[in-house]
CSV table of C-alpha atoms and ligand atoms in Angstrom, one decimal:
chain,number,residue,atom,x,y,z
A,896,MET,CA,-8.2,17.5,-1.6
A,897,LEU,CA,-4.9,16.0,-2.3
A,898,ILE,CA,-6.3,12.7,-3.5
A,899,ARG,CA,-7.2,13.8,-7.3
A,900,THR,CA,-10.6,11.9,-9.8
A,901,PRO,CA,-9.6,10.1,-12.5
A,902,SER,CA,-9.5,11.9,-15.5
A,903,ASP,CA,-6.4,14.3,-13.4
A,904,ILE,CA,-4.2,12.2,-14.2
A,905,PRO,CA,-3.0,11.1,-17.6
A,906,SER,CA,-1.2,8.2,-18.7
A,907,SER,CA,1.5,9.5,-19.4
A,908,GLU,CA,2.7,10.1,-15.8
A,909,ILE,CA,3.2,6.2,-16.4
A,910,THR,CA,6.8,6.1,-18.0
A,911,PRO,CA,7.7,10.0,-17.7
A,912,GLU,CA,8.6,12.2,-19.9
A,913,SER,CA,12.3,12.4,-16.9
A,914,VAL,CA,12.5,8.8,-16.4
A,915,TYR,CA,12.7,8.1,-20.0
A,916,LEU,CA,15.3,10.7,-20.7
A,917,LYS,CA,17.1,10.0,-17.4
A,918,ARG,CA,16.8,5.3,-19.3
A,919,ARG,CA,17.7,6.8,-22.3
A,920,GLN,CA,21.4,8.5,-21.1
A,921,PHE,CA,22.6,5.5,-18.8
A,922,MET,CA,21.8,3.3,-21.7
A,923,GLN,CA,24.0,5.6,-23.3
A,924,GLY,CA,26.4,5.9,-21.3
A,925,VAL,CA,27.1,2.2,-20.1
A,926,GLY,CA,28.8,-0.5,-22.4
A,927,ALA,CA,26.9,-3.4,-23.8
A,928,ALA,CA,27.8,-5.7,-20.4
A,929,ALA,CA,25.7,-4.1,-18.0
A,930,LEU,CA,23.3,-3.7,-20.7
A,931,GLY,CA,23.1,-7.4,-20.1
A,932,LEU,CA,21.6,-6.5,-17.4
A,933,GLY,CA,18.8,-5.3,-18.5
A,934,LEU,CA,17.6,-1.8,-17.8
A,935,PRO,CA,17.5,-0.1,-14.1
A,936,SER,CA,15.1,0.0,-11.6
A,937,ALA,CA,13.3,2.6,-11.6
A,938,GLY,CA,14.0,5.4,-9.6
A,939,PHE,CA,17.5,4.3,-8.5
A,940,ALA,CA,21.0,3.6,-11.3
A,941,ALA,CA,21.5,-0.3,-11.5
A,942,SER,CA,25.1,0.2,-9.5
A,943,GLU,CA,23.3,1.5,-6.6
A,944,ASP,CA,19.9,-0.4,-6.1
A,945,PRO,CA,19.3,-0.8,-1.9
A,946,ARG,CA,17.3,-3.5,-3.0
A,947,LYS,CA,18.7,-7.0,-2.3
A,948,SER,CA,17.2,-11.0,-2.2
A,949,LEU,CA,15.2,-12.6,0.3
A,950,ASP,CA,14.5,-15.8,0.6
A,951,PHE,CA,10.3,-16.9,0.9
A,952,SER,CA,8.5,-19.1,-0.1
A,953,PRO,CA,6.4,-18.6,-3.8
A,954,VAL,CA,2.8,-18.5,-4.2
A,955,VAL,CA,1.0,-22.1,-5.3
A,956,LYS,CA,-0.5,-20.2,-8.8
A,957,LYS,CA,-3.4,-22.0,-8.9
A,958,ASP,CA,-6.8,-21.3,-9.6
A,959,GLY,CA,-8.5,-21.0,-6.6
A,960,ASN,CA,-6.3,-19.4,-3.8
A,961,PRO,CA,-6.8,-16.3,-3.2
A,962,PHE,CA,-3.3,-15.3,-2.3
A,963,TYR,CA,-2.4,-15.8,-6.3
A,964,THR,CA,-4.4,-14.4,-9.3
A,965,ASP,CA,-2.9,-15.1,-13.2
A,966,GLU,CA,-4.1,-11.7,-14.3
A,967,LYS,CA,-1.4,-10.0,-15.3
A,968,THR,CA,1.6,-7.3,-13.4
A,969,PRO,CA,3.4,-4.7,-14.5
A,970,SER,CA,5.8,-4.5,-15.1
A,971,PHE,CA,8.5,-3.7,-10.9
A,972,ALA,CA,9.9,0.0,-13.8
A,973,GLU,CA,5.8,0.8,-14.4
A,974,ALA,CA,4.3,-0.6,-10.2
A,975,SER,CA,7.2,1.5,-8.6
A,976,SER,CA,7.3,4.2,-10.3
A,977,TYR,CA,3.5,5.5,-10.4
A,978,ASN,CA,3.0,5.3,-6.9
A,979,ASN,CA,0.5,7.2,-3.7
A,980,PHE,CA,3.2,8.4,-1.3
A,981,TYR,CA,2.1,11.6,0.7
A,982,GLU,CA,5.3,12.1,3.1
A,983,PHE,CA,6.7,12.6,-0.8
A,984,GLY,CA,4.6,14.9,-2.6
A,985,THR,CA,1.3,14.2,-3.8
A,986,ASP,CA,1.8,13.8,-8.3
A,987,LYS,CA,2.6,9.4,-9.0
A,988,THR,CA,6.3,10.4,-10.0
A,989,ASP,CA,7.4,12.6,-6.5
A,990,PRO,CA,7.4,9.7,-4.4
A,991,ALA,CA,10.4,7.5,-7.1
A,992,ARG,CA,11.9,10.8,-7.6
A,993,ASN,CA,11.8,11.5,-3.8
A,994,ALA,CA,12.2,8.3,-1.6
A,995,HIS,CA,15.7,7.3,-1.7
A,996,THR,CA,16.5,10.3,1.5
A,997,LEU,CA,14.4,8.0,3.8
A,998,THR,CA,17.0,5.9,5.8
A,999,THR,CA,16.1,2.3,6.4
A,1000,ASP,CA,18.3,0.8,8.8
A,1001,PRO,CA,18.0,0.5,11.6
A,1002,TRP,CA,14.0,0.2,12.2
A,1003,SER,CA,11.9,-1.5,14.2
A,1004,VAL,CA,8.5,-1.0,14.5
A,1005,LYS,CA,6.8,0.2,18.4
A,1006,VAL,CA,3.3,-2.6,19.4
A,1007,GLU,CA,1.8,-0.2,22.1
A,1008,GLY,CA,-1.9,-0.9,24.0
A,1009,HIS,CA,-4.3,-3.9,24.3
A,1010,VAL,CA,-0.9,-6.4,23.8
A,1011,ALA,CA,0.5,-8.4,26.9
A,1012,LYS,CA,4.4,-8.1,25.0
A,1013,PRO,CA,4.5,-4.7,24.1
A,1014,GLY,CA,7.7,-3.6,22.7
A,1015,ASN,CA,9.4,-2.3,19.9
A,1016,TYR,CA,10.6,-5.3,17.5
A,1017,PRO,CA,13.6,-4.3,15.5
A,1018,LEU,CA,12.6,-5.2,11.9
A,1019,GLU,CA,15.6,-7.7,11.1
A,1020,ASP,CA,14.7,-9.9,14.4
A,1021,ILE,CA,10.7,-9.3,12.7
A,1022,ILE,CA,11.8,-11.2,9.6
A,1023,LYS,CA,13.5,-14.2,11.2
A,1024,LEU,CA,10.8,-15.1,13.5
A,1025,MET,CA,8.2,-14.7,10.7
A,1026,THR,CA,8.4,-17.2,7.4
A,1027,LEU,CA,8.4,-15.2,4.8
A,1028,GLU,CA,5.5,-16.4,1.4
A,1029,GLU,CA,5.1,-13.9,-1.2
A,1030,ARG,CA,1.6,-13.2,-2.7
A,1031,ILE,CA,-0.1,-11.5,-5.7
A,1032,TYR,CA,-2.8,-9.3,-5.3
A,1033,ARG,CA,-4.6,-7.2,-6.7
A,1034,LEU,CA,-4.4,-3.3,-5.3
A,1035,ARG,CA,-7.4,-0.9,-5.8
A,1036,CYS,CA,-6.7,3.1,-5.3
A,1037,VAL,CA,-9.7,5.0,-4.0
A,1038,GLU,CA,-9.1,7.3,-7.5
A,1039,ALA,CA,-10.0,3.9,-9.3
A,1040,TRP,CA,-7.4,2.8,-11.3
A,1041,SER,CA,-5.7,-0.6,-9.6
A,1042,MET,CA,-2.8,-2.7,-10.0
A,1043,VAL,CA,-1.4,-6.9,-9.6
A,1044,ILE,CA,1.7,-6.9,-7.0
A,1045,PRO,CA,2.9,-9.9,-6.4
A,1046,TRP,CA,4.2,-9.1,-2.6
A,1047,VAL,CA,7.0,-10.4,-0.7
A,1048,GLY,CA,6.0,-11.0,3.2
A,1049,PHE,CA,4.3,-12.4,5.8
A,1050,SER,CA,0.1,-12.6,7.5
A,1051,LEU,CA,-1.2,-9.9,9.8
A,1052,ALA,CA,-2.3,-12.4,12.1
A,1053,ASP,CA,0.9,-14.6,12.5
A,1054,PHE,CA,2.6,-10.9,13.4
A,1055,ILE,CA,-0.1,-10.1,15.7
A,1056,LYS,CA,0.2,-13.0,17.6
A,1057,MET,CA,2.3,-12.2,18.9
A,1058,PHE,CA,2.4,-10.0,21.2
A,1059,GLU,CA,-0.6,-11.5,22.6
A,1060,PRO,CA,-3.3,-9.1,22.5
A,1061,THR,CA,-5.8,-9.1,25.4
A,1062,SER,CA,-9.6,-9.4,25.0
A,1063,ASP,CA,-9.5,-5.3,25.6
A,1064,ALA,CA,-7.6,-5.3,21.4
A,1065,LYS,CA,-10.0,-4.5,19.7
A,1066,TYR,CA,-8.6,-2.3,17.3
A,1067,VAL,CA,-5.5,-2.0,15.6
A,1068,GLU,CA,-3.8,1.4,14.4
A,1069,PHE,CA,-1.3,1.5,12.5
A,1070,THR,CA,1.4,4.9,12.3
A,1071,THR,CA,3.3,5.3,9.7
A,1072,LEU,CA,7.5,7.2,9.8
A,1073,TYR,CA,7.5,10.9,10.6
A,1074,ARG,CA,11.1,12.1,9.8
A,1075,ARG,CA,10.7,15.2,8.5
A,1076,ASP,CA,14.6,16.2,7.3
A,1077,GLU,CA,13.9,12.4,5.4
A,1078,MET,CA,10.6,13.0,4.1
A,1079,LYS,CA,9.5,16.3,1.3
A,1080,GLY,CA,6.1,16.1,2.2
A,1081,GLN,CA,6.6,16.6,5.6
A,1082,ARG,CA,8.1,19.7,5.2
A,1083,SER,CA,5.5,21.0,2.8
A,1084,SER,CA,3.2,23.8,4.1
A,1085,PHE,CA,1.2,23.0,1.5
A,1086,SER,CA,0.0,19.5,2.9
A,1087,THR,CA,-2.9,18.8,4.6
A,1088,ILE,CA,-2.9,16.1,6.0
A,1089,ASP,CA,-1.5,16.2,10.0
A,1090,TRP,CA,1.6,14.0,10.1
A,1091,PRO,CA,2.1,11.0,10.4
A,1092,TYR,CA,-0.1,9.7,8.8
A,1093,THR,CA,-2.1,6.8,9.7
A,1094,GLU,CA,-4.7,3.8,9.7
A,1095,GLY,CA,-6.2,1.3,11.6
A,1096,LEU,CA,-8.5,-2.3,11.5
A,1097,ARG,CA,-11.0,-4.0,13.6
A,1098,MET,CA,-8.8,-6.5,14.9
A,1099,ASP,CA,-10.8,-8.9,13.0
A,1100,GLU,CA,-10.1,-7.7,10.1
A,1101,ALA,CA,-7.0,-7.5,10.9
A,1102,MET,CA,-7.1,-11.1,11.9
A,1103,ASN,CA,-8.1,-12.4,8.4
A,1104,PRO,CA,-5.9,-14.3,6.8
A,1105,LEU,CA,-5.6,-11.9,3.6
A,1106,ALA,CA,-4.1,-9.3,6.0
A,1107,PHE,CA,-0.7,-9.2,4.9
A,1108,MET,CA,2.3,-7.1,5.9
A,1109,SER,CA,4.9,-6.4,2.9
A,1110,VAL,CA,8.7,-6.4,3.3
A,1111,GLY,CA,9.1,-6.7,-0.6
A,1112,MET,CA,7.8,-6.7,-4.1
A,1113,TYR,CA,8.8,-8.6,-7.0
A,1114,GLY,CA,11.5,-10.8,-4.5
A,1115,LYS,CA,13.2,-8.5,-3.6
A,1116,THR,CA,13.4,-6.4,-0.6
A,1117,LEU,CA,10.9,-3.0,-1.0
A,1118,PRO,CA,11.8,0.2,-2.8
A,1119,ASN,CA,11.0,2.7,-0.6
A,1120,GLN,CA,8.5,4.2,-2.7
A,1121,ASN,CA,6.9,1.4,-2.6
A,1122,GLY,CA,6.9,1.8,1.7
A,1123,ALA,CA,9.4,-0.2,2.5
A,1124,PRO,CA,11.1,-1.3,4.7
A,1125,ILE,CA,7.8,-2.8,6.4
A,1126,ARG,CA,4.0,-1.6,5.0
A,1127,LEU,CA,0.9,-2.9,5.5
A,1128,VAL,CA,-0.9,-4.4,1.6
A,1129,VAL,CA,-5.3,-5.1,2.4
A,1130,PRO,CA,-6.1,-6.2,-0.6
A,1131,TRP,CA,-10.4,-5.7,-0.2
A,1132,LYS,CA,-9.7,-2.0,0.9
A,1133,TYR,CA,-9.1,0.8,-0.9
A,1134,GLY,CA,-5.0,2.0,-1.5
A,1135,PHE,CA,-5.3,4.6,1.2
A,1136,LYS,CA,-5.4,1.2,3.7
A,1137,SER,CA,-2.4,0.1,2.4
A,1138,ILE,CA,-0.4,2.0,5.1
A,1139,LYS,CA,3.9,2.4,4.2
A,1140,SER,CA,6.1,2.7,6.8
A,1141,ILE,CA,5.1,1.7,9.7
A,1142,VAL,CA,6.6,1.9,12.8
A,1143,ARG,CA,4.1,1.5,15.7
A,1144,MET,CA,0.7,-0.7,15.1
A,1145,ARG,CA,-1.9,0.3,19.0
A,1146,PHE,CA,-4.6,-1.9,19.6
A,1147,THR,CA,-7.1,0.3,21.2
A,1148,SER,CA,-10.3,-0.5,22.7
A,1149,ILE,CA,-11.9,2.5,20.0
A,1150,ARG,CA,-12.2,2.9,16.5
A,1151,PRO,CA,-8.9,5.1,15.6
A,1152,LYS,CA,-9.4,8.3,13.7
A,1153,THR,CA,-6.9,7.4,10.1
A,1154,SER,CA,-5.0,9.9,8.2
A,1155,TRP,CA,-8.1,10.4,5.4
A,1156,GLU,CA,-11.2,10.5,7.1
A,1157,SER,CA,-9.2,13.4,9.9
A,1158,ILE,CA,-9.4,15.4,6.7
A,1159,ALA,CA,-12.5,14.2,4.3
A,1160,PRO,CA,-14.9,12.1,5.8
A,1161,ARG,CA,-17.6,11.8,3.4
A,1162,GLU,CA,-15.5,11.0,1.6
A,1163,TYR,CA,-12.3,8.5,2.7
A,1164,GLY,CA,-14.7,6.7,5.8
A,1165,PHE,CA,-12.6,4.2,8.0
A,1166,TYR,CA,-14.2,1.1,6.7
A,1167,ALA,CA,-12.5,1.0,3.3
A,1168,ASN,CA,-14.4,-2.0,1.1
A,1169,VAL,CA,-13.6,-2.4,-2.4
A,1170,ASN,CA,-17.3,-1.5,-3.2
A,1171,PRO,CA,-18.9,-0.6,-6.9
A,1172,GLU,CA,-22.1,0.2,-5.5
A,1173,VAL,CA,-20.8,3.0,-3.5
A,1174,ASP,CA,-19.4,5.9,-5.6
A,1175,HIS,CA,-16.7,8.5,-3.8
A,1176,PRO,CA,-19.0,11.4,-3.9
A,1177,ARG,CA,-17.0,12.4,-6.8
A,1178,TRP,CA,-16.6,9.6,-9.2
A,1179,THR,CA,-17.7,7.1,-10.5
A,1180,GLN,CA,-16.4,3.9,-9.0
A,1181,ARG,CA,-17.8,1.2,-11.0
A,1182,TYR,CA,-15.4,0.8,-13.3
A,1183,GLU,CA,-11.1,1.1,-12.8
A,1184,ARG,CA,-8.4,1.3,-15.0
A,1185,ARG,CA,-6.1,-1.8,-14.7
A,1186,LEU,CA,-2.1,-0.2,-14.9
A,1187,PRO,CA,-0.2,-0.4,-17.4
A,1188,SER,CA,-2.2,1.0,-19.5
A,1189,SER,CA,-2.4,4.1,-22.2
A,1190,LEU,CA,-4.3,6.1,-24.5
A,1191,LEU,CA,-4.2,3.4,-27.0
A,1192,SER,CA,-5.2,0.9,-25.0
A,1193,PRO,CA,-6.4,2.4,-22.1
A,1194,SER,CA,-7.6,-0.8,-19.3
A,1195,ARG,CA,-11.5,-0.3,-18.6
A,1196,ILE,CA,-12.4,-2.9,-16.3
A,1197,LYS,CA,-15.5,-3.5,-13.8
A,1198,THR,CA,-14.2,-3.0,-10.0
A,1199,GLU,CA,-15.0,-6.2,-8.6
A,1200,MET,CA,-17.3,-6.4,-4.9
A,1201,PHE,CA,-14.2,-6.2,-2.3
A,1202,ASN,CA,-12.3,-5.7,-4.9
A,1203,GLY,CA,-13.1,-10.1,-5.6
A,1204,TYR,CA,-11.3,-11.6,-2.7
A,1205,GLY,CA,-15.5,-11.6,-0.9
A,1206,GLU,CA,-15.4,-16.0,-0.5
A,1207,GLN,CA,-12.3,-15.1,2.2
A,1208,VAL,CA,-14.6,-11.3,3.8
A,1209,ALA,CA,-17.8,-10.9,2.9
A,1210,GLY,CA,-18.7,-12.7,6.4
A,1211,LEU,CA,-16.8,-10.0,8.2
A,1212,TYR,CA,-19.4,-7.2,7.8
A,1213,LYS,CA,-22.6,-9.5,7.2
A,1214,ASP,CA,-24.6,-7.1,9.8
A,1215,MET,CA,-23.3,-3.9,8.9
A,1216,ASN,CA,-24.9,-1.6,6.1
A,1217,LEU,CA,-22.2,-0.6,3.8
A,1218,ARG,CA,-23.4,2.1,2.3
A,1219,ARG,CA,-23.2,3.1,5.3
A,1220,ASN,CA,-20.4,1.7,6.9
A,1221,TYR,CA,-18.8,3.1,3.5
B,761,MTE,N1,2.4,6.5,4.8
B,761,MTE,C1,1.2,6.1,3.7
B,761,MTE,N2,1.1,5.1,3.0
B,761,MTE,C2,0.4,4.9,1.9
B,761,MTE,C3,-0.1,6.9,1.0
B,761,MTE,C4,0.2,7.2,1.8
B,761,MTE,O1,0.4,8.8,1.1
B,761,MTE,N3,1.3,8.0,2.5
B,761,MTE,N4,-0.9,6.5,-0.2
B,761,MTE,C5,-1.5,5.2,0.2
B,761,MTE,C6,-2.5,4.8,-1.3
B,761,MTE,S1,-3.7,5.8,-1.6
B,761,MTE,C7,-1.9,3.7,-2.0
B,761,MTE,S2,-3.1,3.6,-3.2
B,761,MTE,C8,-1.2,3.0,-1.8
B,761,MTE,C9,-0.1,3.0,-3.1
B,761,MTE,O2,0.4,1.1,-2.4
B,761,MTE,P1,1.7,1.6,-4.2
B,761,MTE,O3,2.0,2.6,-4.1
B,761,MTE,O4,3.1,0.0,-3.8
B,761,MTE,O5,0.7,0.7,-5.0
B,761,MTE,O6,-0.4,3.6,-0.5
B,761,MTE,C10,-1.1,4.1,0.3
B,761,MTE,N5,-0.2,4.6,1.6
B,762,MO,MO1,-5.3,5.1,-3.4
């Protein structure tokens, strides 16, 4: 099984020895002036950091704003060196190590299915048309760890409205890039994922104001390992729904089959709402490890229904049995 249980994941992975050593070598190799600029970002040396600053409106930092939380965010280096992105390997440190091979320019998103305006939309046009804003969301992985991440992006609902979905559009399916020569994990013969990675949402879920398309984090464009150049963020669902490096959106009348549901349908459902009442068959979902954590401070906290976003999304599921529809 690919997704590992929390006990399989040593917290030392957060600052792996290799990254630490590389950082030290880098610091020894540069002068004091360069040090003033801070540590190089995880996964690439400062001189070749491909991220660009973004122009966005910062999140309104007040209680009750569902797009904001004052919970502690990890450093950028932590959020970009502990990742799940199986296209680049299954270890948490693999994406930061391997994702530099991905080229993201040019990039476009193909829109198909039940919409009045299908087409191939270049990323630069998308960014010009949408209003970029910041949102600070909790991300809860099904493996029972979580992080708080400051994203930059735009509302998925606003994006979808551009394509004018018809009344036959009941679901939207998202697909990740399939490019074996740039994605090491897609070449691996051990992989159980039938590439490309796909995900999906019911239309009313996709139109919920919390659903977000991210093109950046920590004020800059996304690093490859976090899903550059454009990825989904659905904060009330387990992290695997938040599909990375999207190249296609297809509007369908029937429920799309998603990658994890296809691999292990008893363990990973289509809905995948964060739910402390419904355990994974192999571990509890009542608690989570909030990163950054360490052996001395394990940061074990209670998992909240809908990851704490119930006020915004509980209505979507009011007539559903969430034990059956996990
Ligand atoms: N294409 C693709 N998207 C993906 C994954 C993946 O393996 N491939 N992993 C998912 C999982 S399990 C999680 S927890 C989040 C992690 O996002 P982050 O690395 O930005 O924290 O990405 C999700 N999106
Ligand atoms: Mo995850």
